[in-house]
């Protein structure tokens, strides 16, 4: 399992990557680090690469995590691009739970270049 989070000052966004098993606990830890780095850099944009991750969280865990986002430091209005290649329906569920809980600035992408273009808007 690989979990990486950093900040790109040239593009002014937080970037991250998860490879291997993606559980609720790993996602929560990752998002907590994202929130911390975004706060430290006064950054409002995040791009996450999950193309090499395998989702092991069930729908109930995904729903719970979406309700815990504010508590772990994710701010409303934080623009989040998520790059995926599989489990599209499961990630769509994640996106929908985010929308329901007030996190409207999240989008799923299969193409990194398209995600980067959206981040510029």
Backbone as ProteinMPNN parsed JSONL, in Angstrom:
{"seq_chain_A": "XXXXXXXXXXXXXXXXXXXXXXXXXXXXXXXXXXXXXXXXXXXXXXXXXXXXXXXXXXXXXXXXXXXXXXXXXXXXXXXXXXXXXXXXXXXXXXXXXXXXXXXXXXXXXXXXXXXXXXXXX", "coords_chain_A": {"N_chain_A": [[0.842, -1.184, 0.0], [0.549, 2.18, -0.845], [0.637, 5.491, 0.189], [0.538, 8.774, -0.502], [1.014, 12.229, -0.071], [1.208, 15.616, -0.999], [2.28, 18.989, -1.81], [1.933, 21.117, -4.564], [3.47, 23.878, -5.396], [3.746, 25.353, -7.71], [1.5, 24.774, -9.323], [-0.347, 25.275, -7.433], [-1.866, 23.384, -5.858], [-2.953, 20.682, -3.761], [-1.688, 17.429, -3.941], [-2.235, 13.944, -4.27], [-1.818, 10.38, -3.839], [-3.007, 7.097, -3.823], [-2.233, 3.748, -3.606], [-3.004, 0.296, -3.935], [-4.8, -1.417, -1.305], [-7.721, 0.273, -0.431], [-9.221, 1.339, 2.228], [-11.807, 2.424, 4.537], [-10.5, 3.502, 6.757], [-7.929, 4.086, 5.746], [-8.621, 5.94, 3.763], [-9.702, 7.955, 5.39], [-7.446, 8.712, 6.901], [-5.8, 9.627, 4.811], [-7.379, 11.787, 3.808], [-7.366, 13.441, 6.03], [-4.66, 14.212, 6.112], [-4.56, 15.547, 3.666], [-6.289, 17.707, 4.225], [-4.815, 19.012, 6.223], [-2.443, 19.788, 4.843], [-3.578, 21.4, 2.865], [-4.651, 23.464, 4.45], [-2.267, 24.49, 5.64], [-1.035, 25.58, 3.384], [-2.834, 27.363, 2.466], [-4.553, 26.564, 0.42], [-7.017, 25.68, -1.991], [-7.516, 23.54, -3.642], [-7.441, 20.14, -4.696], [-5.985, 17.236, -5.995], [-6.441, 13.86, -6.522], [-5.07, 10.717, -7.067], [-6.338, 7.69, -7.757], [-6.029, 5.549, -9.375], [-4.54, 3.234, -9.121], [-5.544, 2.077, -6.909], [-7.483, -0.156, -4.894], [-10.723, -0.376, -4.012], [-11.88, -1.091, -0.846], [-13.839, -0.418, 0.878], [-17.144, -0.573, 2.077], [-20.516, 0.364, 1.049], [-21.859, 1.496, 3.255], [-19.719, 2.29, 4.924], [-18.566, 4.168, 3.235], [-20.587, 6.082, 3.177], [-20.6, 6.868, 5.889], [-18.005, 7.953, 6.129], [-18.254, 10.161, 4.404], [-19.872, 11.752, 5.945], [-18.186, 12.375, 7.989], [-16.278, 14.088, 7.022], [-16.065, 16.946, 7.454], [-15.351, 16.991, 10.139], [-12.793, 15.88, 10.05], [-11.391, 17.832, 8.878], [-11.797, 18.613, 6.216], [-12.802, 21.182, 4.193], [-15.84, 22.888, 3.227], [-16.287, 23.716, -0.17], [-13.72, 23.119, -0.932], [-12.003, 22.231, -3.698], [-12.028, 19.205, -5.286], [-10.521, 16.885, -7.305], [-10.8, 13.633, -8.455], [-9.043, 11.005, -9.681], [-9.783, 8.118, -11.366], [-9.869, 4.616, -12.348], [-11.17, 2.258, -12.166], [-13.904, 0.505, -10.508], [-15.931, 2.348, -10.882], [-18.69, 2.793, -10.366], [-18.793, 2.499, -7.563], [-17.213, 4.671, -6.73], [-18.765, 6.693, -7.738], [-20.908, 6.538, -6.011], [-19.604, 7.472, -3.701], [-19.059, 10.113, -4.553], [-21.699, 11.068, -4.771], [-22.601, 10.85, -2.082], [-20.923, 12.77, -0.975], [-21.925, 15.102, -2.235], [-24.515, 15.159, -1.091], [-23.873, 15.757, 1.519], [-23.013, 18.341, 1.464], [-20.596, 18.845, 0.192], [-19.836, 19.997, -2.603], [-17.951, 20.426, -4.559], [-16.549, 18.258, -5.903], [-15.266, 16.004, -8.257], [-15.2, 13.221, -10.498], [-12.727, 11.706, -12.517], [-11.365, 10.115, -15.439], [-9.239, 10.739, -16.86], [-6.195, 12.263, -16.434], [-5.245, 14.715, -17.482], [-7.613, 16.071, -18.173], [-8.689, 16.344, -15.634], [-6.785, 18.063, -14.472], [-7.201, 20.329, -16.055], [-9.837, 20.998, -15.271], [-9.29, 21.711, -12.673], [-8.138, 24.19, -12.996], [-10.203, 25.901, -13.537]], "CA_chain_A": [[0.0, 0.0, 0.0], [1.266, 3.451, -0.923], [-0.179, 6.663, 0.452], [1.424, 9.921, -0.673], [0.338, 13.526, -0.124], [2.15, 16.726, -1.074], [1.77, 20.271, -2.307], [2.595, 21.626, -5.767], [3.313, 25.335, -5.308], [3.643, 25.91, -9.067], [0.102, 24.645, -9.745], [-1.146, 25.65, -6.271], [-2.834, 22.387, -5.417], [-2.504, 19.513, -3.014], [-1.808, 16.235, -4.764], [-2.09, 12.727, -3.5], [-1.961, 9.128, -4.554], [-3.157, 5.898, -3.011], [-2.122, 2.503, -4.361], [-3.3, -0.869, -3.116], [-6.079, -1.474, -0.598], [-8.29, 1.547, 0.021], [-10.256, 1.107, 3.24], [-12.318, 3.654, 5.151], [-9.461, 4.029, 7.639], [-6.883, 4.669, 4.901], [-9.2, 7.138, 3.157], [-9.817, 8.962, 6.446], [-6.081, 9.171, 7.175], [-5.388, 10.391, 3.638], [-8.119, 13.051, 3.757], [-6.876, 14.254, 7.138], [-3.391, 14.788, 5.651], [-4.914, 16.511, 2.619], [-6.835, 18.894, 4.899], [-3.715, 19.676, 6.917], [-1.566, 20.429, 3.851], [-4.359, 22.476, 2.237], [-4.693, 24.566, 5.421], [-0.92, 25.059, 5.762], [-0.669, 26.301, 2.164], [-3.974, 28.202, 2.079], [-4.879, 26.022, -0.894], [-8.416, 25.257, -2.092], [-7.633, 22.552, -4.722], [-6.82, 18.846, -4.41], [-6.111, 16.209, -7.024], [-6.141, 12.557, -5.934], [-4.934, 9.638, -8.043], [-6.739, 6.399, -7.204], [-6.041, 4.58, -10.476], [-3.912, 1.978, -8.695], [-6.144, 1.691, -5.627], [-8.603, -1.085, -4.926], [-11.646, 0.051, -2.963], [-12.314, -2.131, 0.07], [-14.855, 0.146, 1.769], [-18.5, -0.845, 1.596], [-21.335, 1.563, 0.879], [-22.13, 2.087, 4.575], [-18.484, 2.966, 5.34], [-18.418, 5.339, 2.36], [-21.55, 7.076, 3.663], [-20.116, 7.371, 7.185], [-16.848, 8.819, 5.874], [-18.711, 11.426, 3.82], [-20.425, 12.55, 7.045], [-17.078, 12.725, 8.892], [-15.306, 14.943, 6.331], [-15.896, 18.236, 8.133], [-14.657, 16.725, 11.389], [-11.37, 15.584, 9.824], [-10.741, 19.033, 8.374], [-12.124, 18.96, 4.832], [-13.67, 22.364, 4.18], [-16.774, 23.064, 2.119], [-15.68, 24.549, -1.209], [-12.426, 22.575, -1.344], [-12.191, 21.641, -5.018], [-11.343, 17.918, -5.285], [-10.573, 16.046, -8.51], [-10.418, 12.259, -8.135], [-8.766, 10.268, -10.909], [-10.07, 6.702, -11.139], [-9.891, 3.799, -13.555], [-12.055, 1.113, -11.943], [-14.899, 0.712, -9.444], [-16.55, 3.639, -11.19], [-19.968, 2.917, -9.661], [-18.526, 2.716, -6.136], [-16.741, 6.046, -6.549], [-19.912, 7.553, -8.003], [-21.628, 6.543, -4.726], [-18.813, 8.386, -2.858], [-19.307, 11.464, -5.046], [-23.082, 11.422, -4.413], [-22.654, 11.088, -0.63], [-20.285, 14.072, -0.756], [-22.896, 16.119, -2.639], [-25.584, 15.194, -0.087], [-23.367, 16.31, 2.773], [-22.607, 19.727, 1.27], [-19.299, 18.958, -0.481], [-20.289, 20.03, -3.995], [-16.823, 20.635, -5.47], [-15.801, 17.017, -6.125], [-15.556, 15.409, -9.565], [-14.457, 12.022, -10.862], [-12.12, 11.768, -13.845], [-10.566, 8.97, -15.864], [-8.114, 11.325, -17.584], [-5.49, 13.222, -15.579], [-5.183, 16.035, -18.13], [-8.936, 16.694, -18.032], [-8.801, 16.721, -14.221], [-5.947, 19.249, -14.275], [-7.897, 21.461, -16.702], [-10.95, 21.371, -14.399], [-8.732, 22.377, -11.488], [-7.787, 25.576, -13.363], [-11.425, 26.716, -13.653]], "C_chain_A": [[0.883, 1.241, 0.0], [0.272, 4.573, -0.685], [0.775, 7.855, 0.427], [0.575, 11.192, -0.756], [1.406, 14.608, -0.156], [1.471, 17.97, -1.601], [2.605, 20.716, -3.494], [2.408, 23.139, -5.78], [3.201, 25.983, -6.683], [2.189, 25.889, -9.551], [-0.875, 25.006, -8.626], [-2.264, 24.645, -5.981], [-2.148, 21.287, -4.606], [-2.664, 18.33, -3.958], [-1.606, 15.02, -3.882], [-2.309, 11.506, -4.359], [-2.089, 8.005, -3.533], [-3.072, 4.712, -3.961], [-2.405, 1.35, -3.407], [-4.658, -0.752, -2.447], [-6.502, -0.09, -0.111], [-9.472, 1.236, 0.935], [-10.761, 2.452, 3.749], [-11.243, 4.303, 6.007], [-8.345, 4.708, 6.834], [-7.386, 5.96, 4.262], [-9.298, 8.269, 4.178], [-8.442, 9.555, 6.774], [-5.576, 10.061, 6.036], [-6.057, 11.773, 3.625], [-7.723, 13.988, 4.893], [-5.561, 14.938, 6.759], [-3.631, 15.834, 4.574], [-5.392, 17.811, 3.257], [-5.736, 19.696, 5.564], [-2.812, 20.433, 5.932], [-2.291, 21.579, 3.149], [-4.419, 23.697, 3.152], [-3.346, 25.274, 5.508], [-0.553, 25.947, 4.574], [-1.77, 27.23, 1.659], [-4.43, 27.853, 0.662], [-6.307, 25.492, -0.9], [-8.624, 24.179, -3.157], [-6.838, 21.301, -4.384], [-7.032, 17.919, -5.595], [-5.612, 14.893, -6.431], [-6.138, 11.49, -7.018], [-5.235, 8.304, -7.361], [-6.723, 5.304, -8.27], [-5.433, 3.236, -10.092], [-4.437, 1.502, -7.338], [-7.274, 0.699, -5.862], [-9.491, -0.783, -3.734], [-12.135, -1.146, -2.151], [-13.317, -1.6, 1.085], [-16.229, -0.177, 1.196], [-19.316, 0.453, 1.581], [-21.626, 2.25, 2.206], [-20.915, 2.864, 5.077], [-18.255, 4.234, 4.521], [-19.351, 6.461, 2.824], [-21.081, 7.699, 4.977], [-18.949, 8.331, 6.976], [-17.285, 10.162, 5.296], [-19.304, 12.351, 4.888], [-19.341, 13.021, 8.015], [-16.101, 13.73, 8.28], [-15.03, 16.257, 7.049], [-15.084, 18.061, 9.414], [-13.175, 16.407, 11.217], [-10.66, 16.738, 9.107], [-11.021, 19.411, 6.933], [-13.146, 20.095, 4.859], [-14.657, 22.307, 3.019], [-16.091, 23.972, 1.103], [-14.29, 24.109, -1.617], [-12.663, 21.809, -2.637], [-11.354, 20.369, -5.105], [-11.595, 17.156, -6.577], [-10.04, 14.675, -8.127], [-10.254, 11.496, -9.446], [-8.909, 8.77, -10.615], [-9.987, 5.937, -12.457], [-10.801, 2.586, -13.412], [-12.973, 1.423, -10.776], [-15.647, 2.025, -9.635], [-17.856, 3.826, -10.429], [-19.771, 3.168, -8.17], [-18.061, 4.15, -5.873], [-17.855, 7.048, -6.84], [-20.778, 7.657, -6.742], [-20.937, 7.516, -3.77], [-19.087, 9.838, -3.254], [-20.708, 11.926, -4.622], [-23.238, 11.672, -2.914], [-21.997, 12.424, -0.288], [-21.259, 15.194, -1.082], [-23.974, 16.277, -1.57], [-25.153, 15.849, 1.213], [-22.751, 17.695, 2.606], [-21.268, 19.932, 0.598], [-19.535, 18.853, -1.985], [-19.148, 20.102, -5.005], [-15.94, 19.385, -5.581], [-16.229, 16.454, -7.469], [-14.659, 14.203, -9.786], [-13.951, 12.162, -12.295], [-11.407, 10.461, -14.152], [-9.306, 9.455, -16.572], [-7.469, 12.425, -16.723], [-5.443, 14.623, -16.178], [-6.509, 16.785, -18.011], [-9.135, 17.156, -16.592], [-7.994, 17.99, -13.946], [-6.578, 20.487, -14.901], [-9.059, 21.939, -15.83], [-10.456, 22.116, -13.175], [-8.422, 23.844, -11.77], [-9.012, 26.478, -13.404], [-11.753, 27.444, -12.37]], "O_chain_A": [[1.848, 1.33, 0.76], [-0.802, 4.603, -1.285], [1.702, 7.937, 1.232], [-0.454, 11.219, -1.431], [2.395, 14.53, 0.572], [0.258, 18.003, -1.811], [3.835, 20.696, -3.441], [1.336, 23.636, -6.127], [2.618, 27.06, -6.807], [1.705, 26.868, -10.119], [-2.087, 25.04, -8.843], [-3.436, 25.004, -5.873], [-0.956, 21.014, -4.749], [-3.651, 18.237, -4.687], [-0.896, 15.069, -2.878], [-2.893, 11.568, -5.441], [-1.383, 7.968, -2.526], [-3.75, 4.673, -4.988], [-2.084, 1.418, -2.221], [-5.556, -0.077, -2.951], [-5.732, 0.62, 0.537], [-10.569, 0.916, 0.477], [-10.198, 3.497, 3.422], [-11.089, 5.524, 5.987], [-7.877, 5.784, 7.206], [-6.666, 6.957, 4.223], [-9.003, 9.42, 3.855], [-8.306, 10.771, 6.909], [-4.996, 11.12, 6.277], [-5.391, 12.794, 3.453], [-7.746, 15.207, 4.724], [-5.371, 16.118, 7.053], [-2.987, 16.884, 4.565], [-4.95, 18.894, 2.872], [-5.723, 20.924, 5.482], [-2.462, 21.588, 6.172], [-1.688, 22.615, 2.87], [-4.258, 24.829, 2.696], [-3.279, 26.502, 5.457], [0.153, 26.943, 4.731], [-1.665, 27.808, 0.577], [-4.659, 28.729, -0.173], [-6.755, 24.913, 0.09], [-9.761, 23.913, -3.548], [-5.725, 21.371, -3.862], [-8.135, 17.831, -6.134], [-4.502, 14.821, -5.904], [-7.087, 11.375, -7.793], [-4.482, 7.849, -6.5], [-7.334, 4.252, -8.089], [-5.778, 2.21, -10.678], [-3.841, 0.631, -6.703], [-7.933, 0.72, -6.902], [-9.07, -0.916, -2.585], [-12.722, -2.084, -2.69], [-13.612, -2.283, 2.066], [-16.454, -0.071, -0.01], [-18.856, 1.498, 2.042], [-21.635, 3.48, 2.268], [-21.058, 3.97, 5.598], [-17.803, 5.249, 5.051], [-18.966, 7.629, 2.861], [-21.157, 8.914, 5.155], [-18.911, 9.404, 7.579], [-16.735, 11.198, 5.668], [-19.248, 13.575, 4.76], [-19.559, 13.962, 8.777], [-15.182, 14.18, 8.965], [-13.872, 16.633, 7.229], [-14.23, 18.888, 9.731], [-12.383, 16.636, 12.131], [-9.48, 16.638, 8.77], [-10.529, 20.437, 6.465], [-14.21, 19.98, 5.467], [-14.356, 21.751, 1.963], [-15.386, 24.905, 1.487], [-13.724, 24.666, -2.558], [-13.433, 20.849, -2.665], [-10.128, 20.422, -5.012], [-12.734, 16.822, -6.905], [-8.961, 14.561, -7.546], [-11.201, 11.357, -10.22], [-8.241, 8.231, -9.732], [-10.028, 6.526, -13.537], [-11.165, 1.956, -14.405], [-12.847, 2.464, -10.131], [-15.955, 2.724, -8.669], [-18.108, 4.909, -9.9], [-20.5, 3.962, -7.575], [-18.479, 4.767, -4.893], [-17.885, 8.131, -6.255], [-21.314, 8.722, -6.437], [-21.607, 8.302, -3.099], [-19.318, 10.688, -2.394], [-20.874, 13.056, -4.163], [-23.934, 12.606, -2.515], [-22.471, 13.134, 0.599], [-21.409, 16.133, -0.301], [-24.311, 17.397, -1.185], [-25.972, 16.428, 1.926], [-22.048, 18.174, 3.496], [-20.83, 21.072, 0.439], [-19.449, 17.772, -2.567], [-19.364, 19.86, -6.192], [-14.729, 19.455, -5.375], [-17.418, 16.43, -7.787], [-13.517, 14.162, -9.327], [-14.653, 12.669, -13.169], [-10.907, 9.784, -13.253], [-8.406, 8.663, -16.851], [-8.128, 13.392, -16.34], [-5.586, 15.611, -15.457], [-6.523, 17.993, -17.775], [-9.684, 18.231, -16.352], [-8.473, 18.892, -13.259], [-6.498, 21.577, -14.335], [-9.253, 23.143, -15.663], [-11.112, 23.039, -12.691], [-8.447, 24.661, -10.849], [-8.879, 27.699, -13.315], [-12.746, 28.168, -12.308]]}, "name": "protein", "num_of_chains": 1, "seq": "XXXXXXXXXXXXXXXXXXXXXXXXXXXXXXXXXXXXXXXXXXXXXXXXXXXXXXXXXXXXXXXXXXXXXXXXXXXXXXXXXXXXXXXXXXXXXXXXXXXXXXXXXXXXXXXXXXXXXXXXX"}
